[in-house]
Short mmCIF file of C-alpha atoms in Angstrom, two decimals:
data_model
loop_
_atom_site.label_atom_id
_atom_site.label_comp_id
_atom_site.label_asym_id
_atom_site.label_seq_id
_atom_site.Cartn_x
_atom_site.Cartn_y
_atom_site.Cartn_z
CA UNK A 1 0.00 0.00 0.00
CA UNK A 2 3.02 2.67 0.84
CA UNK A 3 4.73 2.01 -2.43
CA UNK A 4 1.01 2.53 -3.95
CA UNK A 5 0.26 5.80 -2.54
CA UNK A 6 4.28 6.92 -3.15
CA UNK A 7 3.93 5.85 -7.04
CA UNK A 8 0.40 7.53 -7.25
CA UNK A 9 2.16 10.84 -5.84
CA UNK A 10 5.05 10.67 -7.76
CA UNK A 11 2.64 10.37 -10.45
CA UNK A 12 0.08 13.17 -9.17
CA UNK A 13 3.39 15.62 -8.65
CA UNK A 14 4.76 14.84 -11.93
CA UNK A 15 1.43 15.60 -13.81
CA UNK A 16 1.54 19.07 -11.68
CA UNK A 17 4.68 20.11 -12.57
CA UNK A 18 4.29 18.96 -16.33
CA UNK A 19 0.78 21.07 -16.56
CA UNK A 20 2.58 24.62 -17.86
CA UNK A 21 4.04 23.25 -20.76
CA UNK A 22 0.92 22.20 -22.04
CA UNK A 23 -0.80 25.27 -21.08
CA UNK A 24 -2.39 27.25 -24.24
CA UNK A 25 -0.83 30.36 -25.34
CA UNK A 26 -2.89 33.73 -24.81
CA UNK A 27 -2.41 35.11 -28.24
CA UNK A 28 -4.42 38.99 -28.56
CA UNK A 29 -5.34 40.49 -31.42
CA UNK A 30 -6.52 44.03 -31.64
CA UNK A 31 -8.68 43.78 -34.81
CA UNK A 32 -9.82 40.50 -36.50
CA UNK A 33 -7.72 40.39 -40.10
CA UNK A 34 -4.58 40.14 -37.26
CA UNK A 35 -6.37 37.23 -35.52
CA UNK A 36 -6.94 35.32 -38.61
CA UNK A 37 -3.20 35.01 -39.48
CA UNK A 38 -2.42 33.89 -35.66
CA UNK A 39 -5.53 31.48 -35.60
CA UNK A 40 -3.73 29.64 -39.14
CA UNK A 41 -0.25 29.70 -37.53
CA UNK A 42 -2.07 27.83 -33.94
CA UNK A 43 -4.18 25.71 -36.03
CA UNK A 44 -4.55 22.75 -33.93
CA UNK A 45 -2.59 24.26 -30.86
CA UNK A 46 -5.11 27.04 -29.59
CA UNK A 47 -7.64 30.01 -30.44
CA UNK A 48 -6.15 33.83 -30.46
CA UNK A 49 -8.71 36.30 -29.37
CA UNK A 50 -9.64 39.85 -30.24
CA UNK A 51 -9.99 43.30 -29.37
CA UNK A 52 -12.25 44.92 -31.41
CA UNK A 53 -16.14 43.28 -31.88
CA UNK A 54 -18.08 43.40 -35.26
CA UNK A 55 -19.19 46.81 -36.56
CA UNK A 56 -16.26 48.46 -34.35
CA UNK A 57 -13.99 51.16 -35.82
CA UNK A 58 -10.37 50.67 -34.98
CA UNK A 59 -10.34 54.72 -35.01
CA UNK A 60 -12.59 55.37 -32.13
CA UNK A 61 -13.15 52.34 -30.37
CA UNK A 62 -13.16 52.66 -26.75
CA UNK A 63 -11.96 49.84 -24.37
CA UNK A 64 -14.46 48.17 -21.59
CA UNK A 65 -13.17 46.83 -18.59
CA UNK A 66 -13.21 43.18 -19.42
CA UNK A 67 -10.85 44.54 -22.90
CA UNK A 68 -8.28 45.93 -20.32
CA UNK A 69 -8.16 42.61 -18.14
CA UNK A 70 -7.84 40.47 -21.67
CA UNK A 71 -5.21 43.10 -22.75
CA UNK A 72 -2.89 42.19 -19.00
CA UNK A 73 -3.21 39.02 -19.06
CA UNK A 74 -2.43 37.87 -22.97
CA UNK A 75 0.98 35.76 -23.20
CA UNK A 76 1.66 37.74 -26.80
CA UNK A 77 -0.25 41.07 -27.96
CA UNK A 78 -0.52 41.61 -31.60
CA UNK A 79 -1.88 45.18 -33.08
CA UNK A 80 -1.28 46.83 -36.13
CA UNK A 81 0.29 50.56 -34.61
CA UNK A 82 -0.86 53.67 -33.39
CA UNK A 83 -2.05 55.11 -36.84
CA UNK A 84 -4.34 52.75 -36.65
CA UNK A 85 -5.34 51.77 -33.01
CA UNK A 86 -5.52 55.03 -31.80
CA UNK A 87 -7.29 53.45 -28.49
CA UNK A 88 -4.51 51.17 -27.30
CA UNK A 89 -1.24 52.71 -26.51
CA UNK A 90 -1.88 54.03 -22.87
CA UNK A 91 -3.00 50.86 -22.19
CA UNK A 92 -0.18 48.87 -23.47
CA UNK A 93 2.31 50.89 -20.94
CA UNK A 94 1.55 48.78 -18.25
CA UNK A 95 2.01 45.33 -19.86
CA UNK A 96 4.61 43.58 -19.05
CA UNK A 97 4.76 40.22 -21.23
CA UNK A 98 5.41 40.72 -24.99
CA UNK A 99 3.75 43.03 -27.10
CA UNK A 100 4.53 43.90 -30.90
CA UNK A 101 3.47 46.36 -33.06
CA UNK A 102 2.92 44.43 -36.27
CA UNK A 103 4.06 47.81 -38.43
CA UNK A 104 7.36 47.54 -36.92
CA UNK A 105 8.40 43.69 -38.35
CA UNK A 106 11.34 44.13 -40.56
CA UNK A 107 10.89 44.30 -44.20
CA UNK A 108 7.04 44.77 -44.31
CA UNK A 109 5.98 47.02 -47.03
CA UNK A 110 4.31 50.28 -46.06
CA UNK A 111 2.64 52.37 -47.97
CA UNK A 112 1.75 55.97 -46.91
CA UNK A 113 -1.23 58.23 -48.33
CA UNK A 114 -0.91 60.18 -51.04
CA UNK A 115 1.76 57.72 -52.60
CA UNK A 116 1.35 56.53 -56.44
CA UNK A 117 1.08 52.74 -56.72
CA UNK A 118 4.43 51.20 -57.38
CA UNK A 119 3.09 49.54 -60.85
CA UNK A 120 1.63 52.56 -62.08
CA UNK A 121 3.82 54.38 -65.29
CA UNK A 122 1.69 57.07 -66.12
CA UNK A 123 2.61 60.46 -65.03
CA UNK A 124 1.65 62.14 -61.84
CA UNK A 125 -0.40 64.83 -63.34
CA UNK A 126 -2.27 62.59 -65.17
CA UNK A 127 -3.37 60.65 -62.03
CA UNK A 128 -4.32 64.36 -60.28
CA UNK A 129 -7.06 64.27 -63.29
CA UNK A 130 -8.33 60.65 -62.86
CA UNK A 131 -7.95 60.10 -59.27
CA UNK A 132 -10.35 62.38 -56.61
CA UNK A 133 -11.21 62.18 -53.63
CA UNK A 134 -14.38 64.26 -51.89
CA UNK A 135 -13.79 64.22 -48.25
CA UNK A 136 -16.32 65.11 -45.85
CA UNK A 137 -16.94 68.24 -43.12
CA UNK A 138 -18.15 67.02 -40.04
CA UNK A 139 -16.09 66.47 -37.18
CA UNK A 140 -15.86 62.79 -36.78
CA UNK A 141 -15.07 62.45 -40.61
CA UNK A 142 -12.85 65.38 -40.09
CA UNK A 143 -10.36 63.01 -37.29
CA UNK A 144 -10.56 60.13 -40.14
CA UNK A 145 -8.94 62.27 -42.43
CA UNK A 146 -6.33 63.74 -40.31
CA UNK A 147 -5.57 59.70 -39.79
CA UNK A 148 -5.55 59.69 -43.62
CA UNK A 149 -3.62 62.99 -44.39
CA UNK A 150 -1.19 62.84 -47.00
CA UNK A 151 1.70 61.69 -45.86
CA UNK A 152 0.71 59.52 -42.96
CA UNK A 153 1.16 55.79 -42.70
CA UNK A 154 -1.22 53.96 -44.19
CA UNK A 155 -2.07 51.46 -41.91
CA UNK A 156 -4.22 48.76 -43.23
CA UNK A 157 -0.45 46.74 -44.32
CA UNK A 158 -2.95 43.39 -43.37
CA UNK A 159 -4.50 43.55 -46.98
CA UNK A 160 -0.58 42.86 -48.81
CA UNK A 161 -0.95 39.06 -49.08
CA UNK A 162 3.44 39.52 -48.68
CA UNK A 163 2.95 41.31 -45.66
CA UNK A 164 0.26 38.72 -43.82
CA UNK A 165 3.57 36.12 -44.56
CA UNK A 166 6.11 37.98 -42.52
CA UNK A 167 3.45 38.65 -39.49
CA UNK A 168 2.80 34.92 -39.74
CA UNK A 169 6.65 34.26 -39.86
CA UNK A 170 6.79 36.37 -36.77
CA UNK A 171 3.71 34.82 -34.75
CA UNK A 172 5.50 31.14 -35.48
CA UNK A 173 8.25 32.57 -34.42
CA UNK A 174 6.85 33.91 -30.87
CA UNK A 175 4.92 30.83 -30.48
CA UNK A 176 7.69 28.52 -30.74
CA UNK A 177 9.90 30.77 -28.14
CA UNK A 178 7.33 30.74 -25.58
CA UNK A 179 5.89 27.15 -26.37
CA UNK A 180 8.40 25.01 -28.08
CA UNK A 181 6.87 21.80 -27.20
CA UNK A 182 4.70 23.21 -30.04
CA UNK A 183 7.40 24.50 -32.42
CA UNK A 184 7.29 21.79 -34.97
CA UNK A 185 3.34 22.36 -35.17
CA UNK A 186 3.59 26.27 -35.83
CA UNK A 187 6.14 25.84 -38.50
CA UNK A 188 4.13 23.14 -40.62
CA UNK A 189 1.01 25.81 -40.03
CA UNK A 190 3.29 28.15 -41.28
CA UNK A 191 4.52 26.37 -44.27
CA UNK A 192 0.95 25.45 -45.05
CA UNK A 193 -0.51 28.87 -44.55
CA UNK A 194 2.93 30.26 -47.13
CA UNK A 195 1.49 27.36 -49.53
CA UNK A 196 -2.21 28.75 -49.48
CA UNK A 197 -1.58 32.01 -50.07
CA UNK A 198 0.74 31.23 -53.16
CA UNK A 199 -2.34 29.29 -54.71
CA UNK A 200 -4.81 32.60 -53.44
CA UNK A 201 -2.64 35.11 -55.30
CA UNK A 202 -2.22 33.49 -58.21
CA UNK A 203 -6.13 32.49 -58.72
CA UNK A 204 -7.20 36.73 -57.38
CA UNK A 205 -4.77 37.49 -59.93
CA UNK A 206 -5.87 35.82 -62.63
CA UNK A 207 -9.63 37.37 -62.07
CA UNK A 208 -8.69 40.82 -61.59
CA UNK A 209 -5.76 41.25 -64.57
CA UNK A 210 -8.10 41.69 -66.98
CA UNK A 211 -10.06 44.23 -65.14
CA UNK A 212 -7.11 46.73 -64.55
CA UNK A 213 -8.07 50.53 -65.77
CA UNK A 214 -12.08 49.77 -64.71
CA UNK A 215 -13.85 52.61 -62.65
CA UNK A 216 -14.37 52.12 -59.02
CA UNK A 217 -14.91 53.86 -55.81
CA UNK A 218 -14.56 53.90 -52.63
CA UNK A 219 -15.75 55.30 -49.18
CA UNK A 220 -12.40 54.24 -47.13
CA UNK A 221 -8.73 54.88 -48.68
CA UNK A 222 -8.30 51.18 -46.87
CA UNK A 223 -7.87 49.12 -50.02
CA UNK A 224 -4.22 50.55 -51.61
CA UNK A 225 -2.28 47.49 -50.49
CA UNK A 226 -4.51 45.17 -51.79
CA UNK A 227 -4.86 46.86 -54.98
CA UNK A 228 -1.55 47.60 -55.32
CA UNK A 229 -1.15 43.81 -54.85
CA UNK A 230 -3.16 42.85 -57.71
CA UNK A 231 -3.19 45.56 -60.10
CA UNK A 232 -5.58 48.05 -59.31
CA UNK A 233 -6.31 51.43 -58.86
CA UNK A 234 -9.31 53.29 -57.43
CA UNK A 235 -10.56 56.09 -59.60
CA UNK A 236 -12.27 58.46 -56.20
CA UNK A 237 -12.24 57.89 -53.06
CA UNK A 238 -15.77 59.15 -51.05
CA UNK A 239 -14.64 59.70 -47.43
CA UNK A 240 -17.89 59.39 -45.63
CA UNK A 241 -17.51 58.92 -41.90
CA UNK A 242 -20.35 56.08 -40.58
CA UNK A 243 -21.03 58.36 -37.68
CA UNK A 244 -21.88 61.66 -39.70
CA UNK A 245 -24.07 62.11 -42.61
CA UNK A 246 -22.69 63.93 -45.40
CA UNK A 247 -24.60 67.03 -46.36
CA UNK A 248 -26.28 67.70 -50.02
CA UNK A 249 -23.24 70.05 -51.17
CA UNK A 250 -21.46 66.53 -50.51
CA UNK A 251 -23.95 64.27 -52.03
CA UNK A 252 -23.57 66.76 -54.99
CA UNK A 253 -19.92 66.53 -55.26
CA UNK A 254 -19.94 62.76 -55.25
CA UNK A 255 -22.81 62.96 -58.02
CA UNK A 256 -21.11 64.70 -60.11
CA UNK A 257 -17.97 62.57 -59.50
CA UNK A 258 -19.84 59.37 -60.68
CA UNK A 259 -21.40 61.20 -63.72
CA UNK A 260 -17.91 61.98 -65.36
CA UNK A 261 -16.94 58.34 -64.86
CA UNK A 262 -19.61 56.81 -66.54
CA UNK A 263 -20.13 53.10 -66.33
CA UNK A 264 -18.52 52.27 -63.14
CA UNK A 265 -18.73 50.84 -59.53
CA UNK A 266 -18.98 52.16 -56.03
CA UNK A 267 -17.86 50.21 -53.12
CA UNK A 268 -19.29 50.39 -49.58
CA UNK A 269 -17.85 49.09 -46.53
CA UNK A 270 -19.56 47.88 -43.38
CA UNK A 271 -20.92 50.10 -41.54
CA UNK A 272 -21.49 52.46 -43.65
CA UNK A 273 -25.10 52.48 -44.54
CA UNK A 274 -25.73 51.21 -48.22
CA UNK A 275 -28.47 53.31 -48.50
CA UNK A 276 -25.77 56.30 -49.45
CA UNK A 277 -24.59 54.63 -52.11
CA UNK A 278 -27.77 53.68 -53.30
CA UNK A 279 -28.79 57.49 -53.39
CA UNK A 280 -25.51 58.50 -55.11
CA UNK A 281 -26.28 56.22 -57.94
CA UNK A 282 -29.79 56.67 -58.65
CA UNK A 283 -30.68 57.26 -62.52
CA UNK A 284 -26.82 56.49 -63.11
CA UNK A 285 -24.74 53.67 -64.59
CA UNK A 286 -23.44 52.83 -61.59
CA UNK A 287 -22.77 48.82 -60.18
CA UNK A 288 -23.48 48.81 -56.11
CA UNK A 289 -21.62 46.21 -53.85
CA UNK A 290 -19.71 46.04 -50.65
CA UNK A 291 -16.08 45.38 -49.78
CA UNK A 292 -15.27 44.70 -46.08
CA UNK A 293 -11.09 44.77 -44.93
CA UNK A 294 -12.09 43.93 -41.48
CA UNK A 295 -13.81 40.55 -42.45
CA UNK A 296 -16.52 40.67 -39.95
CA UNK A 297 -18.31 37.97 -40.99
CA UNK A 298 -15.23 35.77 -42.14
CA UNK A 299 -15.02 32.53 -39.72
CA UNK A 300 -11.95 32.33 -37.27
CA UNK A 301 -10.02 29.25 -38.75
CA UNK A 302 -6.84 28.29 -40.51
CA UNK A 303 -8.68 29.57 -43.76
CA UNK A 304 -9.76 32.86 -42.66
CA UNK A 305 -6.98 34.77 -44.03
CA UNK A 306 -7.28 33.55 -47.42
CA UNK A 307 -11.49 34.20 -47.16
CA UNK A 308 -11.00 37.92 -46.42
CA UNK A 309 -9.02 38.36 -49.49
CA UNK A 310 -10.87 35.77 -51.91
CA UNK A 311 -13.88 38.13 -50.63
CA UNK A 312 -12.85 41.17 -51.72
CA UNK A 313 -11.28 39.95 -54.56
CA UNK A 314 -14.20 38.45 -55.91
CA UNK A 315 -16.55 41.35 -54.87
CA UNK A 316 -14.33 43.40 -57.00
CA UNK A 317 -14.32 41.00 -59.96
CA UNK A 318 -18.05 40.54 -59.54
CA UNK A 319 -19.16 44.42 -59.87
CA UNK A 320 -15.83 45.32 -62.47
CA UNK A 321 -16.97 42.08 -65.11
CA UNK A 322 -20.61 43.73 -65.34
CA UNK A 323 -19.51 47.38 -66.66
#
């Protein structure tokens, strides 16, 4: 019976020490397109939360109580940067486990506003013609810009299919440090998640090529790195805060915007009301649909990545093969 209880023990303190190692990983997220690369690269080890809920602007979100708690006690904290998470910095001072700014990772490519897309050949004054942007008065839409001003970083790197890689790279990289009983897992999830998106760009590029030099607009300068990605260009971009509703000089402006293009399509984005668009376009040849960055209503797998960008690229395709 003693050499029972003493083996049981043994066994009972072994189990107790053993239990960290096989503890999950808190992996945090501050917006969702972030917690879709970590939840491919822990595929099969654990489930990375998130900051921000559906319908929230990274802009102005404000943090609850329970979001500060999740915040201290995450193993790794993932956000994009303070051009875009204007909400999060103060509260980041006081953590003490390890915390990256995404925007920082060597050898990502950032873009800022006002910038000319790297495959684009045509003069700069040419572009001044083509490209316009209406930008709206009130006071919350008035912040976005500032955000957006010239200049400034354009933070929405998530959407560069090259970039997601390198944060992936990174995220295996963490993960194995803190958990390398896991290591070997988060590097085949890695390789696998490299593989997919090699297959994704090559099938979004093949749909959008032939659509290069197409209309379309937008109500959030949010989609350069994705178009610069495959090929496109915005012709206007709308910037229509979904707090404040533009006024009929506005609605005017945009009008007239959409008459000079002709056959084209306009792009909203969750949660901006559709109904806008719908009364820009009214009586004109103008193609309605919706592209989201955020992925709101993407699932949280291994495949989420690649079913933000397959969305937008084939809302894109959809609207631009009609015209």
């Amino acid at each position: 019976m003693h050499r029972l209880l003493t083996h049981f023990s043994s066994v009972m303190l072994g189990l107790l020490f053993a239990a960290p190692a096989f503890a999950e990983v808190r992996v945090l997220t501050s917006i969702k397109p972030l917690q879709l690369i970590a939840a491919a690269v822990q595929d099969g080890v654990g489930k990375p939360g998130v900051l921000l809920p559906p319908g929230a602007s990274p802009h102005h979100f404000t943090l609850r109580p329970s979001d500060i708690r999740n915040v201290r006690e995450a193993d790794l904290l993932y956000w994009i940067g303070p051009d875009l998470e204007t909400f999060l910095p103060r509260v980041l001072e006081g953590r003490r486990a390890m915390t990256l700014a995404v925007q920082d990772i060597s050898g990502l490519h950032l873009r800022r506003f006002g910038e000319e897309h790297r495959h684009d050949e045509e003069p700069a004054d040419e572009h001044e013609e083509e490209h316009t942007d209406v930008h709206d008065e009130g006071t919350e839409a008035g912040e976005h810009d500032e955000l957006h001003r010239p200049g400034a970083l354009d933070a929405h790197l998530w959407l560069d299919p090259d970039n997601a890689r390198k944060i992936a790279s990174r995220m295996a990289s963490d993960l194995s440090s803190i958990d390398p009983a896991n290591a070997a897992r988060y590097q085949a999830n890695l390789a696998a998640f490299d593989q997919r998106l090699a297959a994704m760009d090559e099938k979004i590029e093949d749909r959008l090529k032939p659509l290069a030099g197409k209309p379309f607009f937008v109500f959030h300068e949010a989609f350069d790195y994705f178009e610069e990605a495959f090929g496109l260009r915005h012709a206007g971009v709308f910037a229509v805060s979904a707090d404040v509703q533009p006024g009929a000089r506005k609605v005017a402006d945009m009008r007239k915007r959409l008459e000079l293009a002709g056959a084209s399509c306009v792009f909203s984005e969750p949660p901006i009301p559709p109904r806008l668009a719908q009364t820009l376009s009214e009586g004109l040849p103008v193609r309605l649909a919706e592209l989201d960055p955020l992925g709101y209503d993407v699932k949280v797998d291994a495949l989420g990545y690649e079913r933000l960008l397959e969305a937008l690229g084939s809302n894109l395709a959809g609207c631009l093969e009609r015209l």
